XYZ file of C-alpha atoms in Angstrom:
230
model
C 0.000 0.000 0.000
C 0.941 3.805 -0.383
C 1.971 5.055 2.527
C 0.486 8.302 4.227
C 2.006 11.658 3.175
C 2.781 14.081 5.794
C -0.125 16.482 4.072
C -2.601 13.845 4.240
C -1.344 13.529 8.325
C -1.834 17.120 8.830
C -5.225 17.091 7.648
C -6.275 14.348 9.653
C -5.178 16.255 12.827
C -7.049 18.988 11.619
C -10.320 18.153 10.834
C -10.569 15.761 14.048
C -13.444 16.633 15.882
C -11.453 16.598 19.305
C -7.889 17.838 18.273
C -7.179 21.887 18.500
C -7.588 24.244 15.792
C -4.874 24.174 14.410
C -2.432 27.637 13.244
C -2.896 29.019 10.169
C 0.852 28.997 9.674
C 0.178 25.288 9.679
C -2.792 25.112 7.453
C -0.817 27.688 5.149
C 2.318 25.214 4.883
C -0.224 22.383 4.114
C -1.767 23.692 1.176
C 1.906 24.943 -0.357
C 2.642 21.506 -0.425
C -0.111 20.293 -2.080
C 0.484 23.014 -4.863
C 4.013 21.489 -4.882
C 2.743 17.668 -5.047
C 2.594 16.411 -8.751
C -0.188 15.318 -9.621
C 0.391 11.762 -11.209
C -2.647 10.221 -12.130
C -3.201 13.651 -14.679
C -0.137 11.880 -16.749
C -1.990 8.809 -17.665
C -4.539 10.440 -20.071
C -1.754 12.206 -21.886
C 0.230 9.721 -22.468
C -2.380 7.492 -23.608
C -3.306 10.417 -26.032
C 0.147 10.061 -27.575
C -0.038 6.182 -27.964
C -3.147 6.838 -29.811
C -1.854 9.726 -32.221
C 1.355 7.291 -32.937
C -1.285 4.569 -33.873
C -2.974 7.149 -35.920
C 0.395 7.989 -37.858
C 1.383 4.593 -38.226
C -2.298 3.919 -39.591
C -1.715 6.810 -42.096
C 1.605 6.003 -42.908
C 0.686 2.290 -44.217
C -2.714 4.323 -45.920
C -0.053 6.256 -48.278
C 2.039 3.482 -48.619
C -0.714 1.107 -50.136
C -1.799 4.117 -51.780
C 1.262 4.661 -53.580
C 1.932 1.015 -54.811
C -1.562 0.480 -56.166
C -0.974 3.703 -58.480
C 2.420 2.729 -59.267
C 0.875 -1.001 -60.211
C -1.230 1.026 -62.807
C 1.940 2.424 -64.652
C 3.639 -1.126 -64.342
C 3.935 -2.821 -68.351
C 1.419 -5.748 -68.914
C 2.890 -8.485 -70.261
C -0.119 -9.478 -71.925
C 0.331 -13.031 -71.971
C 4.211 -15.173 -72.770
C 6.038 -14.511 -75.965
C 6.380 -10.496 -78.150
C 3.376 -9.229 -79.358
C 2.095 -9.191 -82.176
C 3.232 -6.703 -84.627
C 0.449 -4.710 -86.730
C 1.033 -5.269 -90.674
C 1.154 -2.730 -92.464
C -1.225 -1.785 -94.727
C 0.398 -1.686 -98.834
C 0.992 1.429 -100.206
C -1.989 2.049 -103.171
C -0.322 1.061 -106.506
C -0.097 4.387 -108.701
C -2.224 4.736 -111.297
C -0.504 3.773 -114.792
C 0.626 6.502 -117.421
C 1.609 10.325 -115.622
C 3.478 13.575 -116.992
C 6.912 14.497 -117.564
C 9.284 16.715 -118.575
C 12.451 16.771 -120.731
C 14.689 18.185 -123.320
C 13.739 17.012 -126.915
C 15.891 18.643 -129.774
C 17.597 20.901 -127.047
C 14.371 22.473 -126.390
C 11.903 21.619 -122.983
C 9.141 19.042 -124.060
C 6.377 17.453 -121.955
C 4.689 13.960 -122.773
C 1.205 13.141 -120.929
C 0.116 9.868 -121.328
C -3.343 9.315 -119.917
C -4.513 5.456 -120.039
C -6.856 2.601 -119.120
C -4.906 -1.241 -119.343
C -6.252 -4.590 -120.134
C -2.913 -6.919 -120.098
C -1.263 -5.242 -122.838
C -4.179 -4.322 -124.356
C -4.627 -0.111 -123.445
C -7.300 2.509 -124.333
C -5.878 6.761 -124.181
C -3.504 8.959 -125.042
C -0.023 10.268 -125.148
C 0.284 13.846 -125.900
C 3.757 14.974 -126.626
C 4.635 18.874 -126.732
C 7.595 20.386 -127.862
C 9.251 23.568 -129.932
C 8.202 21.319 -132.723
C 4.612 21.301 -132.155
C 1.886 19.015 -130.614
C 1.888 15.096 -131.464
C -1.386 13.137 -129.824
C -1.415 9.212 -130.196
C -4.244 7.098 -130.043
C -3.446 4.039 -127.455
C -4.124 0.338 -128.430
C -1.408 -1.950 -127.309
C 1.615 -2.158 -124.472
C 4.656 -4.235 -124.677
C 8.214 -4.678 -121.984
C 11.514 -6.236 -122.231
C 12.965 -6.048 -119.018
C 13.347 -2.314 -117.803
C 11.822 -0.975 -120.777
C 8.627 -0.861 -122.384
C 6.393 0.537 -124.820
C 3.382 2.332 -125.517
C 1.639 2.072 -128.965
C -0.709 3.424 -131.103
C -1.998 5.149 -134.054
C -1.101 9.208 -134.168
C -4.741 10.642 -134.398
C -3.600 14.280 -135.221
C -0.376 16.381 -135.079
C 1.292 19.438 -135.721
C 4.681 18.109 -136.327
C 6.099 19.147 -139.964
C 6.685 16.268 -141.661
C 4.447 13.925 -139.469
C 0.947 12.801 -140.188
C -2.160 11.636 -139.003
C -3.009 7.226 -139.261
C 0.552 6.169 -138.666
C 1.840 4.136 -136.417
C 3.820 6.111 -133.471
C 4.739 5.058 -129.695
C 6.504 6.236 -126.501
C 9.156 4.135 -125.303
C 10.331 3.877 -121.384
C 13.591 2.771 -120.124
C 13.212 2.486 -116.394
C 16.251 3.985 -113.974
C 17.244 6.751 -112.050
C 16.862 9.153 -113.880
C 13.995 7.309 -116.275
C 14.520 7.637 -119.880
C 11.681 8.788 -122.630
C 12.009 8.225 -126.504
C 9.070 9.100 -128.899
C 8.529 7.323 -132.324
C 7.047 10.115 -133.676
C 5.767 7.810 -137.135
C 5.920 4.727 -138.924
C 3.601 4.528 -141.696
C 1.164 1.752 -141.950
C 1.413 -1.468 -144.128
C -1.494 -2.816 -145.968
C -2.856 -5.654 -143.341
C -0.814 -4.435 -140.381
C -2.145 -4.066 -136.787
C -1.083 -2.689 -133.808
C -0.083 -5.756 -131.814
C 1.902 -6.911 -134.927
C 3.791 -3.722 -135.426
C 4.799 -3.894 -131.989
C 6.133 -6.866 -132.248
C 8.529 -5.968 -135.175
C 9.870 -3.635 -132.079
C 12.643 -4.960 -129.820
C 12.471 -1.676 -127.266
C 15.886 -3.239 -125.485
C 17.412 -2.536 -128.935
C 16.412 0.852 -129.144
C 19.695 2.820 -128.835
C 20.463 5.126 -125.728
C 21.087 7.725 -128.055
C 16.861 7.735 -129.101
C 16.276 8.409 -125.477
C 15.977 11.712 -123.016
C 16.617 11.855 -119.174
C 13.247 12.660 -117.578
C 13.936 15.927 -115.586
C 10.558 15.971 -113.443
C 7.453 13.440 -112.874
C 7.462 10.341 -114.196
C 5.767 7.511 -116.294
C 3.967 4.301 -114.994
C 3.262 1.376 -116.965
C 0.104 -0.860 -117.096
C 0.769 -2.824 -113.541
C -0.187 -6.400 -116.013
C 2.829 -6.219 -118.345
C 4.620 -9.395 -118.107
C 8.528 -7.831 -117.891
């Protein structure tokens, strides 16, 4: 047990019913050492205050922690299942469109052929238009040919401007494919009794054409019917 404090003495001899009163010197002394006497018991509820505020942080503390992993988990890389994945295909490019413009020197001057077509195999349906300081030279399209990098386009000239050149004979553009391309025009070849198309063509060898019939293309370029067999 606790034992008796001298206060708690001096009280007891006070308040007794049959001891003397008691000097007020005595009675002051008394209650300056009560003022002086800590007061344990007030500690308890303070300190249990502080265990439950470090709970609270600890609490907290593990709150933000789980907090923070389940956002990082978002950012993580899914692996979507063993092995790479798949790569997307890719789609083909869209195959141009046969024929085009282009530019060159012809006789030391600038000339343009357009050559505007529809192909069947070798079989074609259009035009070639050739301008130049000679004039204007427009060829009616009816059959294609190649030989390797170069190939033809053939057909009967349905009017130009050309001196010395007329309309109803055979003419063609010829192609040699490189960097830069080449372009030679047949301007005429007249027509045999019985001939067609196909079989003047034929009497053509375009590989034997000589390099000195063709012109570097300066800008655009020509492409053939996408069916020719090379």
């Amino acid at each position: 047990m606790t034992g008796r404090t001298n206060t708690e003495r001096i009280l007891d001899a006070y308040l007794a019913p049959e001891a003397d009163r008691l000097a007020d010197r005595v009675v002051e002394a008394a209650l300056a050492d009560i003022a002086r006497t800590s007061q344990r018991r007030s500690l308890w509820p303070a300190w249990r205050s502080n265990r439950m505020n470090t709970y609270t942080k600890l609490i907290a503390a593990a709150a933000a922690v789980l907090v923070v992993a389940v956002v990082g988990y978002q950012f993580l890389p899914s692996n979507g299942g063993t092995g790479a994945q798949p790569t997307s295909t890719p789609s083909p490019s869209p195959t141009a469109a046969p024929g085009g413009v282009v530019q060159y020197q012809l006789d030391g001057a600038p000339a343009t052929t357009q050559v505007e077509l529809v192909a069947d195999g070798t079989t074609v349906t259009g035009t070639a238009v050739t301008t130049f300081s000679g004039g204007t030279h427009t060829v009616r399209l009816e059959s294609a040919a190649q030989d390797g990098d170069t190939w033809a386009l053939t057909g009967t000239t349905e009017e130009t401007t050309v001196p010395g050149e007329a309309a109803g004979d055979w003419s063609a553009v010829v192609v040699r494919d490189g960097s830069p391309q080449q372009i030679g025009i047949w301007l005429s070849d007249a027509k045999l009794e019985g001939s067609d198309c196909d079989g003047w063509l034929a009497s053509i060898d375009p590989a034997e054409i000589d390099a000195d019939n063709f012109n570097s293309v300066e800008s655009g370029a020509l492409v053939p019917p996408p069916d020719l067999a090379p």
